PDB file of C-alpha atoms in Angstrom:
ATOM      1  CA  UNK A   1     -17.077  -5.116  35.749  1.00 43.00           C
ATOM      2  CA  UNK A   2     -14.946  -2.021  37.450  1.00 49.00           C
ATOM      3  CA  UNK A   3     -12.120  -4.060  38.653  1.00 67.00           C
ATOM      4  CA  UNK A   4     -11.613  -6.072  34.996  1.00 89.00           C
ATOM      5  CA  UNK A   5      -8.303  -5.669  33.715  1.00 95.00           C
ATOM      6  CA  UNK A   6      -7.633  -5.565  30.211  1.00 95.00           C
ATOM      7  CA  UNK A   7      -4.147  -4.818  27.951  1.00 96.00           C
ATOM      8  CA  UNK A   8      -5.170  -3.020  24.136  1.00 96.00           C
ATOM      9  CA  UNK A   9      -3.624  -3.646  21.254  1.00 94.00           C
ATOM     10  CA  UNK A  10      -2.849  -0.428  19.510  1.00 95.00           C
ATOM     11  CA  UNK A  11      -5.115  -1.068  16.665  1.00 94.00           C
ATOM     12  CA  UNK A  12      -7.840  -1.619  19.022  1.00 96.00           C
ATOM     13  CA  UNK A  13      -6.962   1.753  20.220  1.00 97.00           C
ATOM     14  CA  UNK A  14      -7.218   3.453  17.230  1.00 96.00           C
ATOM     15  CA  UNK A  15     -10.987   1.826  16.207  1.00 96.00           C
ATOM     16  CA  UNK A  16     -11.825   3.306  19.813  1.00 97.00           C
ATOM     17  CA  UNK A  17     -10.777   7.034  19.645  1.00 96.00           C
ATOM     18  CA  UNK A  18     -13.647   8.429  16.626  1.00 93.00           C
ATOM     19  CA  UNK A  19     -16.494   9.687  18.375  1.00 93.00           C
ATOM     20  CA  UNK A  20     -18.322   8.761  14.818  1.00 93.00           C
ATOM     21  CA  UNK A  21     -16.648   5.176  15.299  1.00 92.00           C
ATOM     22  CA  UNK A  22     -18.352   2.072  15.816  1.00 94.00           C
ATOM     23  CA  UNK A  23     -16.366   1.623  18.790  1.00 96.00           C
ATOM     24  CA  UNK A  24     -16.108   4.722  20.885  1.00 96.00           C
ATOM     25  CA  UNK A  25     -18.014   3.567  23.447  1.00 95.00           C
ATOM     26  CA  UNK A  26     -14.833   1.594  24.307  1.00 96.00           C
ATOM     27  CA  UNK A  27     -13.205   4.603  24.890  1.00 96.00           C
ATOM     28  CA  UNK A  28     -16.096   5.743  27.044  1.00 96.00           C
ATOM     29  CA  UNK A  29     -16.178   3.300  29.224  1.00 95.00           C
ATOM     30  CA  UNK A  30     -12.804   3.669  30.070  1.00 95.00           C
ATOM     31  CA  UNK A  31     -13.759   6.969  30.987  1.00 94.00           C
ATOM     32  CA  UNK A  32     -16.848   5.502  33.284  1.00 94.00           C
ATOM     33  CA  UNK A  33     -14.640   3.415  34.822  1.00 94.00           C
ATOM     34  CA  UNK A  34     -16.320  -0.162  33.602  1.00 94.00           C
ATOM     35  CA  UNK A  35     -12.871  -1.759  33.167  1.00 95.00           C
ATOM     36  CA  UNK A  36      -9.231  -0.923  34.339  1.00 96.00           C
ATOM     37  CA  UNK A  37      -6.770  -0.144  30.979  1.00 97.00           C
ATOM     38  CA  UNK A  38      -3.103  -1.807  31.662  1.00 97.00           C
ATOM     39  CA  UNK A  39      -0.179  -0.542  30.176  1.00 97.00           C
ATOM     40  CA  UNK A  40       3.935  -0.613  29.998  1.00 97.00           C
ATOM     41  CA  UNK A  41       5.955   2.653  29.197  1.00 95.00           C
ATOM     42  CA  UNK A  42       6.551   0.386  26.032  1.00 95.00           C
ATOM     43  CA  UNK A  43       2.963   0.537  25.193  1.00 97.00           C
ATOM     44  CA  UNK A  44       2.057   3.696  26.095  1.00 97.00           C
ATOM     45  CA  UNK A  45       5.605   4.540  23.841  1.00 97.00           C
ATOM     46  CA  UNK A  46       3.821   2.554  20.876  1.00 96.00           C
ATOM     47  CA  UNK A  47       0.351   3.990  20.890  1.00 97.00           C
ATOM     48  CA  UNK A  48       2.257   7.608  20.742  1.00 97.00           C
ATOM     49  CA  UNK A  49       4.076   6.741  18.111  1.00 97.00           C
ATOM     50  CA  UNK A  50       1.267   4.968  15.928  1.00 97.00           C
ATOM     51  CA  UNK A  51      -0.931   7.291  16.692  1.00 97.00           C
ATOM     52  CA  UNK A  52       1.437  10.385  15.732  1.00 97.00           C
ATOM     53  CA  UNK A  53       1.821   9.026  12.577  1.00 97.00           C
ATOM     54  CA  UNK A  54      -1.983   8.012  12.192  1.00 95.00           C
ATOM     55  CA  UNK A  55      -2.527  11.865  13.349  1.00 94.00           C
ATOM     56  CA  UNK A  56      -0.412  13.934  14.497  1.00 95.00           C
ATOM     57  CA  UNK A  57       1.971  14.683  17.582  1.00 96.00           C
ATOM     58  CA  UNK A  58      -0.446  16.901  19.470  1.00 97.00           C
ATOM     59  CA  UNK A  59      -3.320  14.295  19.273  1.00 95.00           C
ATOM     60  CA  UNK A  60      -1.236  11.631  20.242  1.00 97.00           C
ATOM     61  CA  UNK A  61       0.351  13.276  23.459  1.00 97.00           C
ATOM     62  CA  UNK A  62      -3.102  14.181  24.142  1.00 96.00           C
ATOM     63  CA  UNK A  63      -4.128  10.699  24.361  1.00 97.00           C
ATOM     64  CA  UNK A  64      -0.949   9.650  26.029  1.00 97.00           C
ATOM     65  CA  UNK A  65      -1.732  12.197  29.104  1.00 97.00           C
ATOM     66  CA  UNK A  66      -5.759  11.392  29.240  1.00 96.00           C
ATOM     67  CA  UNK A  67      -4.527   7.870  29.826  1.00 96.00           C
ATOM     68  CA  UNK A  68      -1.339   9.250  32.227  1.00 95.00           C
ATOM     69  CA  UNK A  69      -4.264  10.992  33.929  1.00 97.00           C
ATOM     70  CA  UNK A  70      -7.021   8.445  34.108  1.00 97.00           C
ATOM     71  CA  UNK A  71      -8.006   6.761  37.303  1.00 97.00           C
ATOM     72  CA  UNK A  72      -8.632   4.066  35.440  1.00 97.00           C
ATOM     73  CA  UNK A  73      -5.350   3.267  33.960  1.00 97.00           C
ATOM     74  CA  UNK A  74      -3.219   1.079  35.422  1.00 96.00           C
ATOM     75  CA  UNK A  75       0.493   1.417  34.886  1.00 96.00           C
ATOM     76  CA  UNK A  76       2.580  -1.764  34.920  1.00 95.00           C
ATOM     77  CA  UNK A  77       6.197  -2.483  35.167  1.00 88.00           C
ATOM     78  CA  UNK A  78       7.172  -5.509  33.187  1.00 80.00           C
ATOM     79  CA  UNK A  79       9.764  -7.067  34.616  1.00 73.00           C
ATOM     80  CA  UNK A  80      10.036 -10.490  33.084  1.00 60.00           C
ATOM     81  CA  UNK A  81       9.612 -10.919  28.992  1.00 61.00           C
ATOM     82  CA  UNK A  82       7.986 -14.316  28.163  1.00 55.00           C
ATOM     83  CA  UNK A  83       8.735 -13.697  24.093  1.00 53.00           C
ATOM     84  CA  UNK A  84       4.988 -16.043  23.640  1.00 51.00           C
ATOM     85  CA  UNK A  85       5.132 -14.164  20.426  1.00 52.00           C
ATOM     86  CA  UNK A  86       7.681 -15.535  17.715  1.00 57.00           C
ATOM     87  CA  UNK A  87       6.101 -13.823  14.751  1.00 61.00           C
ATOM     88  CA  UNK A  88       5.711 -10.415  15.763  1.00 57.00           C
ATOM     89  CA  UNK A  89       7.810 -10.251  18.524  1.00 61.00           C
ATOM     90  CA  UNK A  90       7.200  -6.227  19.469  1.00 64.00           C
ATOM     91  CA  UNK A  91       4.011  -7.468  20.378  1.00 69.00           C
ATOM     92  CA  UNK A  92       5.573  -9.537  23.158  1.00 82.00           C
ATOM     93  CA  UNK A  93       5.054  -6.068  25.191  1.00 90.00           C
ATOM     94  CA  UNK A  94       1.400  -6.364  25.786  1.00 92.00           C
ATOM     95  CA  UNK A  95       1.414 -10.256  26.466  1.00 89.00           C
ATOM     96  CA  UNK A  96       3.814  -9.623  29.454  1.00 90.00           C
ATOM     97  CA  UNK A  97       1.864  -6.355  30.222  1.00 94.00           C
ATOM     98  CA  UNK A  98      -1.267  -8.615  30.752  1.00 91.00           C
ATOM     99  CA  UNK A  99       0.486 -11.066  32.619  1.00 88.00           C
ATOM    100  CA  UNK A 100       2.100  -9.018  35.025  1.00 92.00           C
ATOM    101  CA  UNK A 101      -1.041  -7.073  35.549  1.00 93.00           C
ATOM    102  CA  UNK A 102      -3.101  -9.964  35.945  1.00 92.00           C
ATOM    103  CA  UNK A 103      -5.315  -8.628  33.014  1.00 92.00           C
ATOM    104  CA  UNK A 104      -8.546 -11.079  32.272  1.00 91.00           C
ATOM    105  CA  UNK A 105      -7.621 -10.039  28.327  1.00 92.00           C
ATOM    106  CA  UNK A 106      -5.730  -8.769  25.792  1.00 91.00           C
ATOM    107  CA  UNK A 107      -8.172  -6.911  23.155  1.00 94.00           C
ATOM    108  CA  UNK A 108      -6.624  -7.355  19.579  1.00 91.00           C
ATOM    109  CA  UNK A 109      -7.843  -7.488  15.894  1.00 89.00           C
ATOM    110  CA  UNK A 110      -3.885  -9.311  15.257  1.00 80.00           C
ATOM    111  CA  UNK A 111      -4.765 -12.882  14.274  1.00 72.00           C
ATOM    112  CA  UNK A 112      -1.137 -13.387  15.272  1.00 71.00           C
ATOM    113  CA  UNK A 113      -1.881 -13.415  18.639  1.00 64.00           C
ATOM    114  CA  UNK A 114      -4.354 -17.019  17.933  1.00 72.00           C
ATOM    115  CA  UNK A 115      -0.946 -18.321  19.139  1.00 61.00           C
ATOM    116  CA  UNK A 116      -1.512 -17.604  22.582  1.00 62.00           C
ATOM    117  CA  UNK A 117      -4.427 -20.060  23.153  1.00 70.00           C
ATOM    118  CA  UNK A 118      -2.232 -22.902  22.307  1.00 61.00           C
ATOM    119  CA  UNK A 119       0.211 -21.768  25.155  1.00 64.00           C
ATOM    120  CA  UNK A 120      -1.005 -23.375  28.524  1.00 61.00           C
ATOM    121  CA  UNK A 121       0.855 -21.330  30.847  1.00 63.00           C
ATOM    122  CA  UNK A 122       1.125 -18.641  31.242  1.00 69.00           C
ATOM    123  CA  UNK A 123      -2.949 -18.076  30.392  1.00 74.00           C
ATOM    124  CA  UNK A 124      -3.347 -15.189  28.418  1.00 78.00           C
ATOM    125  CA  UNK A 125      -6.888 -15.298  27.087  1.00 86.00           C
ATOM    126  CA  UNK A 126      -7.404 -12.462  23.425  1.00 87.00           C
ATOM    127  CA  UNK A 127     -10.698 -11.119  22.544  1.00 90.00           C
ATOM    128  CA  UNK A 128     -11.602  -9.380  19.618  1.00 92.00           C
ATOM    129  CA  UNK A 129     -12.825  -5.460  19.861  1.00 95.00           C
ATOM    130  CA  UNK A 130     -16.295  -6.265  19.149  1.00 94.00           C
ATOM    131  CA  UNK A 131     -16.551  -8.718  21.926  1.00 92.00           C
ATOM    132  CA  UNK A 132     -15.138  -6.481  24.273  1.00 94.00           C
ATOM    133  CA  UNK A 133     -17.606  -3.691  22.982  1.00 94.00           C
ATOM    134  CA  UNK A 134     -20.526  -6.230  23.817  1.00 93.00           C
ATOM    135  CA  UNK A 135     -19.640  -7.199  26.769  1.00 89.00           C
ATOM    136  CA  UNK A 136     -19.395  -3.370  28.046  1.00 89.00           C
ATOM    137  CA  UNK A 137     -22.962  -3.240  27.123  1.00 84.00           C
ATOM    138  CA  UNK A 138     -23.820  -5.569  29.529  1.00 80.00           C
ATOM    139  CA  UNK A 139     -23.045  -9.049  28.723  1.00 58.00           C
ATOM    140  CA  UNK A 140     -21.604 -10.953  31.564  1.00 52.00           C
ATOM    141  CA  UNK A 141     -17.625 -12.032  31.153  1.00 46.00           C
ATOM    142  CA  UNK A 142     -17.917 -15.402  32.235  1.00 48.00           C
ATOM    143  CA  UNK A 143     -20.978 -16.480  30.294  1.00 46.00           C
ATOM    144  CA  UNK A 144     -19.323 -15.336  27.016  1.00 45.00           C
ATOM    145  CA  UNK A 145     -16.205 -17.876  27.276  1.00 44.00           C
ATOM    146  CA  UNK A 146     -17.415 -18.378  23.218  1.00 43.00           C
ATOM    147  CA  UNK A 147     -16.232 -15.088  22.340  1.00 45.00           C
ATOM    148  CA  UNK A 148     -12.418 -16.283  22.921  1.00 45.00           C
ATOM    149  CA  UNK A 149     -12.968 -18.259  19.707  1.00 46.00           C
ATOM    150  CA  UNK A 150     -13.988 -15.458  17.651  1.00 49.00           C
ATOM    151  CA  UNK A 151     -11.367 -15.684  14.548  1.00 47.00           C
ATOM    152  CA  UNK A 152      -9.286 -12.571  14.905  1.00 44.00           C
ATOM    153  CA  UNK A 153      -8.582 -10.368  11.768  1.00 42.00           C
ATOM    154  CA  UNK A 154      -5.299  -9.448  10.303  1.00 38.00           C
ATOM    155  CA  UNK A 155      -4.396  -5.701  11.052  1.00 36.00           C
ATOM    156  CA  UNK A 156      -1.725  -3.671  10.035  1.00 38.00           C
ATOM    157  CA  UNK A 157      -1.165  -0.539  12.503  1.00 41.00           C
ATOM    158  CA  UNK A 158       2.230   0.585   9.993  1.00 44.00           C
ATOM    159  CA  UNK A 159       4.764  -0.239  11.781  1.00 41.00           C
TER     160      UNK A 159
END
């Protein structure tokens, strides 16, 4: 699964950074290099902010240069907006980060993003953290096309 591409939704990010979380293994696999994380500097500008106010400044530049650092992120320029999103349009940042990157998925708990899979073009296919966390652990991505349909949750990062 090393080349898989994948854009994360900032509440996905913060589920993934506990080491006593239910998802940290996310986070480690990033590290192990079993997918490839894609951002925008208006992502990576998000999760710092979030996160700062979620925990504090030093943790969330910490996080911001582990990711800067990481072979295994992949930093996109966005160069075209597709505004897919009407309802929460500063969310519109990681749909055109996953299509210019090419990313298989966009991992989200926002049921807002359920929009996107009655846009045809340009594909942008959403999985929910949990499915992502299972398929890390060895399920296969193309035999789990039923985990699209998962219902997604309503989050609120406080923004």
């Amino acid at each position: 699964m090393k080349s898989d591409k994948i854009v994360l939704d900032t509440n996905c990010l913060i589920a993934i950074l506990s080491r006593k979380g239910r998802y940290f293994s996310v986070w480690q696999g990033l590290h192990e290099g079993k997918f490839i994380l894609c951002v925008s500097n208006e992502i990576l500008h998000e999760y710092e902010e979030i996160l700062s106010a979620k925990t504090n400044a030093v943790i969330a530049s910490n996080v911001v240069q582990v990711m800067l650092n990481s072979p295994f992120v992949e930093f996109v320029d966005t160069y075209f907006h597709f505004h897919l999103r009407e309802q929460d349009k500063d969310d519109n940042k990681f749909v055109d980060c996953a299509i210019a990157a090419n990313a298989q998925y966009i991992v989200s708990e926002d049921s807002h993003f359920k929009v996107l899979e009655l846009i045809p073009f340009p594909k942008v296919n959403v999985l929910r953290l949990a499915s992502f966390a299972r398929m890390l652990m060895g399920c296969n991505w193309t035999d789990n096309a039923n985990l699209l349909n998962e219902p997604l949750a309503e989050y609120n990062t406080g923004k």
